Amino acid sequence: MDEKPQFIITVGASAGGISALQELVVQFPEDIDAAVFIVLHLSKRGIAGLLVHRLQHLTHLPCVVASEGIPIKKGHIYVAPPDNHLLIKKDQIKISNGPEENRWRPSIDVMMRSAAVAYGERAIGIVLTGLLNDGTAGMIAIKKCGGTCLVQDPNEAEYPDMPLSVISNTEVDYCFPLSQMGFVLNDIIRTKEITGKPIPPDIAREAEIVENAVTRIDVNNSLGSQSTYACPDCGGVLTELNDNNFRRYRCYTGHVYSESELMDNQTHQMESTLWVALRMMEEKRHLLTTLTREEKHKGLKNLAADHQQRADDLAVHIENIKEIIFSVSTQKSPVLHRPV
């Protein structure tokens, strides 16, 4: 009996994802000619085993936490371990502790891009409920490699950002409520025509960079054009990548951001820097006030007055910095509204 699947199904979810995944897996038939891979955004200490336990109660398909080097088998469900990227190779799984993409590890984009390169037209991507836009670049890669893209109908998604981002940036093949996903998947697996579409070199190159943790500047620059921005995590120069006008930024150590993620990260860094400045100014004001008391006690009135004036000036600056911090903190990217 051939245990190798004909198709690879990659599923990405974030906020609200546990309920959506539970509704999805009950629809998989026991004889499905595919292997299923799941990335659910969890905390670094998230328990993937708990998700496996919940899903296993709902399906006869074996559910396991993915691990390094295990073979890919038909009719199995593999869940990404927390704080590790899940990469799909031809016939086996690779686990990587490489840099975060879109501030996530595991990243949906990393999983889907690797599946697109390894399985081409036989890769199927599904993006479910979630915030922001992890999964968009991965779905673009699957589409460019000839695979099939499905998204949960944003009107029913608990958090519609992720499916809306995919719909806005690439041509999806299907947009359905969760209750119809199983029927659609079975139809794709049964009727998909494989034409032998080649894998675009840029997608293959980016997948290789992630898999092998390539940090060469010239290799990174070959993917796009050098931007004017620095990586918020390591300070390296960011290369701008443009997928169907969906811009991403990759540094040569491997960090990747969408435009909105980059802007949010810059805002967080700016806010952190301002809090440091506020702390230093408050410490200096306190020191000047202490000196003022000591100088008054010694009868050094002029020096005490000078230090008191400097302390008063700093108090004004401190209040101004506070106003700037509160203003900056409101500039973070808003969550998209639920569609009607």
Short mmCIF file of C-alpha atoms in Angstrom, two decimals:
data_model
loop_
_atom_site.label_atom_id
_atom_site.label_comp_id
_atom_site.label_asym_id
_atom_site.label_seq_id
_atom_site.Cartn_x
_atom_site.Cartn_y
_atom_site.Cartn_z
CA MET A 1 0.00 0.00 0.00
CA ASP A 2 1.40 3.39 -1.04
CA GLU A 3 1.47 5.69 2.00
CA LYS A 4 2.65 8.71 0.03
CA PRO A 5 -0.08 11.32 -0.49
CA GLN A 6 -0.94 12.76 -3.87
CA PHE A 7 -1.76 16.16 -2.34
CA ILE A 8 -0.57 18.31 0.55
CA ILE A 9 -3.12 20.41 2.43
CA THR A 10 -1.66 23.31 4.44
CA VAL A 11 -3.92 25.08 6.92
CA GLY A 12 -3.13 28.36 8.68
CA ALA A 13 -5.12 29.90 11.52
CA SER A 14 -4.66 32.36 14.33
CA ALA A 15 -7.20 34.02 16.63
CA GLY A 16 -10.36 31.91 16.79
CA GLY A 17 -8.50 29.09 15.05
CA ILE A 18 -9.14 26.20 17.44
CA SER A 19 -12.89 26.17 16.84
CA ALA A 20 -12.40 26.61 13.09
CA LEU A 21 -9.90 23.74 12.91
CA GLN A 22 -12.23 21.48 14.85
CA GLU A 23 -15.03 22.19 12.38
CA LEU A 24 -12.69 21.56 9.46
CA VAL A 25 -11.09 18.25 10.45
CA VAL A 26 -14.42 16.47 11.02
CA GLN A 27 -14.99 16.77 7.28
CA PHE A 28 -11.87 14.86 6.20
CA PRO A 29 -12.76 11.36 4.93
CA GLU A 30 -10.72 8.39 6.14
CA ASP A 31 -9.51 7.64 2.61
CA ILE A 32 -8.37 11.20 1.80
CA ASP A 33 -5.43 11.09 -0.62
CA ALA A 34 -3.61 13.91 1.12
CA ALA A 35 -1.55 14.77 4.17
CA VAL A 36 -2.69 17.74 6.25
CA PHE A 37 -0.36 20.26 7.88
CA ILE A 38 -1.54 22.83 10.42
CA VAL A 39 0.06 26.00 11.77
CA LEU A 40 -1.91 27.63 14.56
CA HIS A 41 -0.40 30.71 16.14
CA LEU A 42 0.40 29.74 19.71
CA SER A 43 2.53 31.33 22.40
CA LYS A 44 6.14 30.16 22.60
CA ARG A 45 5.04 27.85 25.41
CA GLY A 46 1.87 26.75 23.63
CA ILE A 47 1.02 23.09 23.94
CA ALA A 48 0.65 21.67 20.43
CA GLY A 49 -0.15 18.33 22.03
CA LEU A 50 -3.35 19.81 23.45
CA LEU A 51 -4.49 20.81 19.95
CA VAL A 52 -3.63 17.33 18.66
CA HIS A 53 -5.66 15.82 21.51
CA ARG A 54 -8.69 17.97 20.67
CA LEU A 55 -8.54 17.23 16.96
CA GLN A 56 -7.99 13.50 17.44
CA HIS A 57 -11.34 13.25 19.20
CA LEU A 58 -13.02 14.54 16.04
CA THR A 59 -11.39 12.46 13.30
CA HIS A 60 -10.22 8.93 12.57
CA LEU A 61 -7.12 10.34 10.83
CA PRO A 62 -3.97 10.07 12.97
CA CYS A 63 -3.02 13.46 14.44
CA VAL A 64 0.56 14.10 15.61
CA VAL A 65 2.90 16.95 16.48
CA ALA A 66 5.31 17.29 13.55
CA SER A 67 8.94 16.38 14.26
CA GLU A 68 12.22 16.46 12.34
CA GLY A 69 12.69 13.91 9.58
CA ILE A 70 9.49 11.90 9.95
CA PRO A 71 8.00 10.67 6.66
CA ILE A 72 4.87 12.26 5.26
CA LYS A 73 2.03 9.75 5.16
CA LYS A 74 -1.32 9.85 3.44
CA GLY A 75 -4.28 10.47 5.73
CA HIS A 76 -2.20 11.95 8.56
CA ILE A 77 -2.59 15.36 10.23
CA TYR A 78 0.61 17.10 11.35
CA VAL A 79 0.54 20.06 13.76
CA ALA A 80 3.48 22.48 13.95
CA PRO A 81 5.30 22.44 17.30
CA PRO A 82 5.40 25.73 19.22
CA ASP A 83 8.29 28.13 18.57
CA ASN A 84 9.47 26.15 15.52
CA HIS A 85 8.86 26.53 11.80
CA LEU A 86 7.26 23.57 10.02
CA LEU A 87 8.78 23.00 6.58
CA ILE A 88 7.47 20.46 4.11
CA LYS A 89 9.97 18.63 1.96
CA LYS A 90 9.28 15.97 -0.64
CA ASP A 91 8.15 12.97 1.44
CA GLN A 92 9.43 14.23 4.81
CA ILE A 93 9.14 16.97 7.42
CA LYS A 94 11.80 19.45 8.50
CA ILE A 95 11.64 21.50 11.70
CA SER A 96 13.54 24.78 11.93
CA ASN A 97 14.23 27.22 14.73
CA GLY A 98 15.08 29.96 12.21
CA PRO A 99 14.11 33.64 12.48
CA GLU A 100 10.48 34.67 12.88
CA GLU A 101 8.40 35.74 9.90
CA ASN A 102 5.73 38.34 10.60
CA ARG A 103 6.77 38.03 14.25
CA TRP A 104 5.63 34.38 14.31
CA ARG A 105 7.42 31.07 14.66
CA PRO A 106 5.84 28.83 13.46
CA SER A 107 4.88 30.97 10.49
CA ILE A 108 2.07 30.07 8.11
CA ASP A 109 4.00 31.68 5.24
CA VAL A 110 7.04 29.46 5.86
CA MET A 111 4.96 26.27 5.86
CA MET A 112 2.97 27.16 2.75
CA ARG A 113 6.00 28.36 0.77
CA SER A 114 7.85 25.12 1.47
CA ALA A 115 4.80 23.09 0.40
CA ALA A 116 4.48 25.12 -2.80
CA VAL A 117 8.10 24.40 -3.74
CA ALA A 118 8.00 20.70 -2.78
CA TYR A 119 4.59 19.80 -4.23
CA GLY A 120 3.79 22.53 -6.76
CA GLU A 121 0.35 22.01 -8.28
CA ARG A 122 -0.44 19.37 -5.67
CA ALA A 123 -0.19 21.90 -2.82
CA ILE A 124 -3.45 23.21 -1.36
CA GLY A 125 -3.51 26.22 0.96
CA ILE A 126 -6.30 27.10 3.39
CA VAL A 127 -6.37 30.28 5.47
CA LEU A 128 -8.87 30.46 8.31
CA THR A 129 -9.76 33.04 10.94
CA GLY A 130 -6.98 35.21 12.34
CA LEU A 131 -5.55 38.69 12.84
CA LEU A 132 -3.21 40.59 10.51
CA ASN A 133 -1.79 38.86 7.42
CA ASP A 134 0.43 35.83 8.08
CA GLY A 135 -0.46 33.37 5.32
CA THR A 136 -0.87 35.88 2.52
CA ALA A 137 2.66 35.51 1.13
CA GLY A 138 2.40 31.74 1.51
CA MET A 139 -0.85 31.62 -0.45
CA ILE A 140 0.69 33.80 -3.18
CA ALA A 141 3.54 31.28 -3.42
CA ILE A 142 1.12 28.35 -3.69
CA LYS A 143 -0.83 30.15 -6.39
CA LYS A 144 2.32 30.99 -8.39
CA CYS A 145 3.40 27.34 -8.22
CA GLY A 146 0.09 26.16 -9.63
CA GLY A 147 -1.48 25.05 -6.36
CA THR A 148 -4.99 25.74 -5.08
CA CYS A 149 -5.99 28.46 -2.60
CA LEU A 150 -9.03 28.38 -0.31
CA VAL A 151 -10.07 30.87 2.35
CA GLN A 152 -12.76 30.80 4.98
CA ASP A 153 -15.58 33.19 4.13
CA PRO A 154 -14.61 36.38 6.02
CA ASN A 155 -18.29 37.00 6.81
CA GLU A 156 -18.31 33.97 9.12
CA ALA A 157 -14.72 34.11 10.37
CA GLU A 158 -14.43 35.11 14.02
CA TYR A 159 -11.46 37.30 13.04
CA PRO A 160 -11.56 38.05 9.29
CA ASP A 161 -8.20 39.83 8.83
CA MET A 162 -6.21 36.87 7.50
CA PRO A 163 -8.74 35.65 4.90
CA LEU A 164 -9.44 39.24 3.85
CA SER A 165 -5.72 39.88 3.35
CA VAL A 166 -5.40 36.83 1.08
CA ILE A 167 -8.47 37.85 -0.94
CA SER A 168 -7.09 41.39 -1.31
CA ASN A 169 -3.66 40.30 -2.55
CA THR A 170 -4.13 37.23 -4.74
CA GLU A 171 -6.80 35.45 -6.76
CA VAL A 172 -8.22 32.73 -4.52
CA ASP A 173 -9.81 29.67 -6.06
CA TYR A 174 -12.49 29.20 -3.42
CA CYS A 175 -14.02 31.32 -0.66
CA PHE A 176 -16.51 29.22 1.29
CA PRO A 177 -17.99 28.79 4.75
CA LEU A 178 -16.21 26.15 6.81
CA SER A 179 -19.15 23.78 6.50
CA GLN A 180 -18.44 23.41 2.75
CA MET A 181 -14.64 23.06 2.90
CA GLY A 182 -14.63 19.27 3.03
CA PHE A 183 -16.72 18.91 -0.12
CA VAL A 184 -14.51 21.42 -1.97
CA LEU A 185 -11.30 19.67 -0.90
CA ASN A 186 -12.57 16.26 -2.02
CA ASP A 187 -13.51 17.74 -5.39
CA ILE A 188 -10.07 19.33 -5.83
CA ILE A 189 -8.25 16.09 -4.99
CA ARG A 190 -10.46 14.12 -7.36
CA THR A 191 -10.47 16.46 -10.36
CA LYS A 192 -7.29 18.60 -10.21
CA GLU A 193 -5.46 18.52 -13.54
CA ILE A 194 -1.68 18.44 -13.15
CA THR A 195 0.09 20.23 -16.03
CA GLY A 196 3.70 20.24 -14.82
CA LYS A 197 3.92 23.96 -14.09
CA PRO A 198 7.51 24.90 -13.13
CA ILE A 199 8.38 26.39 -9.73
CA PRO A 200 9.32 30.09 -10.03
CA PRO A 201 13.02 30.54 -9.16
CA ASP A 202 12.41 33.35 -6.65
CA ILE A 203 10.03 31.23 -4.58
CA ALA A 204 12.39 28.26 -4.64
CA ARG A 205 15.26 30.52 -3.62
CA GLU A 206 13.36 32.03 -0.69
CA ALA A 207 12.30 28.59 0.53
CA GLU A 208 15.94 27.46 0.38
CA ILE A 209 17.05 30.52 2.36
CA VAL A 210 14.64 29.63 5.17
CA GLU A 211 15.46 25.91 5.14
CA ASN A 212 19.22 26.38 5.25
CA ALA A 213 19.28 29.57 7.34
CA VAL A 214 21.22 31.35 4.58
CA THR A 215 22.58 34.70 5.82
CA ARG A 216 24.53 35.88 2.76
CA ILE A 217 23.74 39.48 1.84
CA ASP A 218 24.09 38.92 -1.92
CA VAL A 219 21.62 36.01 -1.87
CA ASN A 220 19.06 38.08 0.01
CA ASN A 221 19.48 41.05 -2.34
CA SER A 222 18.82 38.80 -5.34
CA LEU A 223 15.20 38.48 -4.19
CA GLY A 224 14.37 42.18 -4.50
CA SER A 225 15.65 45.72 -4.11
CA GLN A 226 17.38 47.24 -1.12
CA SER A 227 15.04 49.39 0.95
CA THR A 228 15.77 52.37 3.19
CA TYR A 229 14.55 50.50 6.28
CA ALA A 230 16.46 48.64 8.96
CA CYS A 231 15.33 45.37 10.51
CA PRO A 232 13.63 46.11 13.87
CA ASP A 233 15.04 42.86 15.32
CA CYS A 234 18.70 42.87 14.27
CA GLY A 235 19.32 46.22 12.54
CA GLY A 236 20.22 44.72 9.16
CA VAL A 237 19.21 46.44 5.93
CA LEU A 238 15.85 45.17 4.66
CA THR A 239 15.33 43.95 1.10
CA GLU A 240 11.93 44.81 -0.38
CA LEU A 241 10.06 41.92 -1.99
CA ASN A 242 6.99 42.61 -4.12
CA ASP A 243 4.44 39.81 -4.65
CA ASN A 244 1.47 41.05 -6.70
CA ASN A 245 1.95 44.47 -5.03
CA PHE A 246 1.94 42.77 -1.60
CA ARG A 247 5.18 44.16 -0.22
CA ARG A 248 7.31 42.30 2.28
CA TYR A 249 10.69 43.10 3.78
CA ARG A 250 13.40 40.48 4.43
CA CYS A 251 16.73 41.04 6.19
CA TYR A 252 19.72 38.87 5.38
CA THR A 253 19.59 37.13 8.77
CA GLY A 254 16.08 35.92 7.93
CA HIS A 255 13.55 38.17 9.65
CA VAL A 256 10.56 38.96 7.41
CA TYR A 257 7.79 41.52 7.77
CA SER A 258 4.76 42.55 5.78
CA GLU A 259 4.31 46.31 5.47
CA SER A 260 1.78 46.45 8.28
CA GLU A 261 3.91 44.23 10.54
CA LEU A 262 6.97 46.40 9.86
CA MET A 263 5.05 49.55 10.72
CA ASP A 264 3.73 48.00 13.94
CA ASN A 265 7.21 46.86 14.92
CA GLN A 266 8.65 50.30 14.25
CA THR A 267 5.93 51.79 16.42
CA HIS A 268 6.73 49.39 19.25
CA GLN A 269 10.43 50.23 19.00
CA MET A 270 9.73 53.95 18.95
CA GLU A 271 7.53 53.62 22.01
CA SER A 272 10.19 51.57 23.84
CA THR A 273 12.86 54.15 23.00
CA LEU A 274 10.67 56.96 24.31
CA TRP A 275 10.06 55.09 27.58
CA VAL A 276 13.84 54.73 27.99
CA ALA A 277 14.25 58.46 27.36
CA LEU A 278 11.50 59.18 29.88
CA ARG A 279 13.19 57.00 32.49
CA MET A 280 16.56 58.72 31.99
CA MET A 281 15.00 62.19 32.19
CA GLU A 282 13.12 61.28 35.39
CA GLU A 283 16.33 59.97 36.96
CA LYS A 284 18.16 63.19 36.06
CA ARG A 285 15.30 65.33 37.41
CA HIS A 286 15.42 63.37 40.68
CA LEU A 287 19.21 63.84 40.90
CA LEU A 288 18.91 67.60 40.29
CA THR A 289 16.23 67.86 42.98
CA THR A 290 18.47 65.99 45.43
CA LEU A 291 21.39 68.31 44.63
CA THR A 292 19.13 71.33 45.10
CA ARG A 293 18.23 70.24 48.65
CA GLU A 294 21.85 69.59 49.56
CA GLU A 295 23.01 72.93 48.15
CA LYS A 296 20.29 74.84 49.99
CA HIS A 297 21.40 73.13 53.20
CA LYS A 298 24.99 74.30 52.51
CA GLY A 299 23.82 77.85 51.77
CA LEU A 300 24.71 77.68 48.06
CA LYS A 301 21.61 79.56 46.99
CA ASN A 302 22.63 80.46 43.42
CA LEU A 303 23.73 76.94 42.56
CA ALA A 304 20.61 75.51 44.18
CA ALA A 305 18.42 77.86 42.14
CA ASP A 306 20.19 76.85 38.92
CA HIS A 307 19.71 73.15 39.62
CA GLN A 308 16.07 73.69 40.62
CA GLN A 309 15.40 75.51 37.33
CA ARG A 310 16.96 72.65 35.36
CA ALA A 311 14.82 70.16 37.31
CA ASP A 312 11.68 72.21 36.57
CA ASP A 313 12.56 72.34 32.86
CA LEU A 314 13.00 68.57 32.81
CA ALA A 315 9.61 68.11 34.47
CA VAL A 316 8.04 69.98 31.54
CA HIS A 317 9.93 67.85 29.03
CA ILE A 318 8.84 64.69 30.88
CA GLU A 319 5.19 65.65 30.50
CA ASN A 320 5.75 66.38 26.80
CA ILE A 321 7.40 62.97 26.31
CA LYS A 322 4.44 61.30 28.00
CA GLU A 323 2.06 62.98 25.56
CA ILE A 324 4.19 61.79 22.62
CA ILE A 325 4.25 58.22 23.97
CA PHE A 326 0.47 58.13 24.34
CA SER A 327 0.11 59.54 20.82
CA VAL A 328 2.52 56.96 19.33
CA SER A 329 0.76 54.07 21.07
CA THR A 330 -2.48 54.93 19.24
CA GLN A 331 -0.78 54.69 15.82
CA LYS A 332 -0.56 50.88 15.79
CA SER A 333 -2.24 49.20 12.85
CA PRO A 334 -5.97 48.87 13.49
CA VAL A 335 -7.70 45.50 13.37
CA LEU A 336 -9.85 45.20 10.28
CA HIS A 337 -13.57 45.42 10.89
CA ARG A 338 -15.76 42.39 10.47
CA PRO A 339 -17.42 42.51 7.03
CA VAL A 340 -21.21 42.72 6.81
#
